[in-house]
Coordinates of C-alpha atoms in Angstrom, one line a residue:
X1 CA 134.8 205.6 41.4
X2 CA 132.6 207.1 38.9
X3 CA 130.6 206.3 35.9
X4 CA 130.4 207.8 32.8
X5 CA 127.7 206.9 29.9
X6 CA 129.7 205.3 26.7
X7 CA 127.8 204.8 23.5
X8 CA 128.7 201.7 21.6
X9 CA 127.0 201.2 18.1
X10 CA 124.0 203.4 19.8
X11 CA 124.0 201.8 22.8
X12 CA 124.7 203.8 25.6
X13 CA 126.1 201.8 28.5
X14 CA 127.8 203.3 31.3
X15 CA 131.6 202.6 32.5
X16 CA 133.9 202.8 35.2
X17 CA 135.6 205.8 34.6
X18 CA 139.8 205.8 35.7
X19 CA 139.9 202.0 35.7
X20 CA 141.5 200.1 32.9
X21 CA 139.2 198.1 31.1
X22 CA 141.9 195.3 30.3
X23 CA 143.2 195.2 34.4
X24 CA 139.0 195.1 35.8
X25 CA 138.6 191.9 33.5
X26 CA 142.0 190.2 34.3
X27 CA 141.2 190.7 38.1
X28 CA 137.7 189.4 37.8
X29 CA 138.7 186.6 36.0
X30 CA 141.9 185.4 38.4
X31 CA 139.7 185.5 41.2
X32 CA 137.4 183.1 39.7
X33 CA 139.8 180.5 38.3
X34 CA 141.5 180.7 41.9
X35 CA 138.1 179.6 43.6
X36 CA 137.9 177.2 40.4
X37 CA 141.2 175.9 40.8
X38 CA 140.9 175.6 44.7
X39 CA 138.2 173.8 44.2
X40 CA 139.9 171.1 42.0
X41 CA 142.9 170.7 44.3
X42 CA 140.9 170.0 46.9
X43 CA 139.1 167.4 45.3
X44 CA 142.3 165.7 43.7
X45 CA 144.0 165.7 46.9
X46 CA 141.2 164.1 48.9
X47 CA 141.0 161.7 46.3
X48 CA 144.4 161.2 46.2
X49 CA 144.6 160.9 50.0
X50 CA 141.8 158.0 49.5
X51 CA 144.1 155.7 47.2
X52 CA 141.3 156.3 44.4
X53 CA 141.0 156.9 40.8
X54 CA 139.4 159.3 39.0
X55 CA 137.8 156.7 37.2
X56 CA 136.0 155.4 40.1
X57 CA 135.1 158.6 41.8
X58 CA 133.3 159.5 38.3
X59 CA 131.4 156.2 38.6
X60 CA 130.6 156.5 41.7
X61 CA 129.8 161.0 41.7
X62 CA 127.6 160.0 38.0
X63 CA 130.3 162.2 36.1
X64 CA 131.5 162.1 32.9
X65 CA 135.6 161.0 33.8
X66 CA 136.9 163.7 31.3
X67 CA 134.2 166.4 33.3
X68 CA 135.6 165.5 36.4
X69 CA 139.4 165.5 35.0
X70 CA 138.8 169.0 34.0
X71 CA 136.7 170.0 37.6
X72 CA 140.1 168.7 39.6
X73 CA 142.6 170.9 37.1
X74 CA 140.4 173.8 37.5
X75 CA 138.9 174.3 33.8
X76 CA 135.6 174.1 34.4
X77 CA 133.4 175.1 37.3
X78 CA 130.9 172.5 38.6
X79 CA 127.4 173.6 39.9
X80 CA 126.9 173.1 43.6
X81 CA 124.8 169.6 42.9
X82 CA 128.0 168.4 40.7
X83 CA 129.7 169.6 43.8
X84 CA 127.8 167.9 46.3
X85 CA 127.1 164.5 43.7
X86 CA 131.4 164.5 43.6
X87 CA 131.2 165.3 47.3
X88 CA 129.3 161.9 48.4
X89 CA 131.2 159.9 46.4
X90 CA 134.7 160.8 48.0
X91 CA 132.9 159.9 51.5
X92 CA 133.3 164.1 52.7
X93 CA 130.5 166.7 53.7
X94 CA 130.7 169.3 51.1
X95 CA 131.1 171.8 54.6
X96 CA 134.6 170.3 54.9
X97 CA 135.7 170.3 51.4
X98 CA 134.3 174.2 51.1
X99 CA 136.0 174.5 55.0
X100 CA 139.4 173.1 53.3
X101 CA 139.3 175.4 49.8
X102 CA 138.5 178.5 52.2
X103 CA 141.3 178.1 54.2
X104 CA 143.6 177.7 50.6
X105 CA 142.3 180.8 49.9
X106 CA 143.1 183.0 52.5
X107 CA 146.2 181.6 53.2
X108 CA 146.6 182.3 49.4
X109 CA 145.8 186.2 50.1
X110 CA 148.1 186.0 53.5
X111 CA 145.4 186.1 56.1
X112 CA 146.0 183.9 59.4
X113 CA 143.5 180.9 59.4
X114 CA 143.1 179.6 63.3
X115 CA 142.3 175.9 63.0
X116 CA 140.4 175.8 66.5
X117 CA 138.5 177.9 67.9
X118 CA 139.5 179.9 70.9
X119 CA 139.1 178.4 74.6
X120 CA 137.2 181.6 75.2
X121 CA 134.9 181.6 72.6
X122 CA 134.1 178.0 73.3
X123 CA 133.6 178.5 76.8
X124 CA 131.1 181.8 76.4
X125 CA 129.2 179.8 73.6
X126 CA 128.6 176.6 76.2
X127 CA 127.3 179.3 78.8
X128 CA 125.2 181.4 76.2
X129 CA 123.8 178.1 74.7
X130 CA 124.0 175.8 77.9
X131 CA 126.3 173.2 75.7
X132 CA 128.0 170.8 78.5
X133 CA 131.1 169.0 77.3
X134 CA 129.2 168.6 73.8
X135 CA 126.1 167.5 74.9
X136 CA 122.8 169.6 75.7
X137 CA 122.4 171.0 78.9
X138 CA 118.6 170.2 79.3
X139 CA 120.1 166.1 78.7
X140 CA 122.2 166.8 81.4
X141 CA 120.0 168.3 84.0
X142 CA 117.6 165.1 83.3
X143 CA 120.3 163.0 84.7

């Protein structure tokens, strides 16, 4: 892809030349209201799955209920410490929540998401690292 210096109103900025200007911004902006929205779902459904309201997760997260509303239905897009404030107040690490939209996502653009972690893998990182059976090695060898 090249660029090619356009002047607008005498400023000269440069552009992607062969790519329609109308399609770049469409894409850009579906890929951010799918994180956006991913996000939201994930948070509604947790709540949901917790038998709570949104009115007492606001309470609880220090958010504005309408703020929230629009965070779960995807129209706005909350900073990582609204994130992590909405986060403790459902009772989840943000990892997990993050861990759940990820795997939306790339189920969303058809990639295979493994949900454990091959006995393989597991079994060279407890040699490599001297984990045994979840503990440290050096705790067992004290024994």
């Amino acid at each position: 892809m090249t660029k090619q210096p356009v002047s607008v109103n005498g400023v000269v900025r440069w552009k992607d030349v062969g790519v329609d200007e109308d399609a770049s911004t469409e894409t850009k902006d579906m890929k951010m209201g799918v994180l956006r929205q991913e996000i939201g779902e994930v948070l509604r459904s947790v709540r949901q799955r917790q038998g709570r309201t949104l009115r007492e997760v606001s309470h609880s997260a220090r958010v504005s209920l309408g703020y929230l509303s629009e965070v779960e239905r995807g129209q706005k897009e909350a900073s990582s410490e609204l994130l992590a404030s909405i986060c403790a107040a459902l009772d989840i690490p943000m990892s997990q929540m993050l861990r759940e939209v990820a795997d939306r996502l790339a189920y969303a653009e058809g990639l295979l998401v493994p949900d454990t972690v091959p006995s393989d893998l597991t079994e060279q990182y407890s040699r490599e690292f001297g984990r045994v059976n979840g503990g440290e090695a050096a705790a067992a060898g004290a024994r």
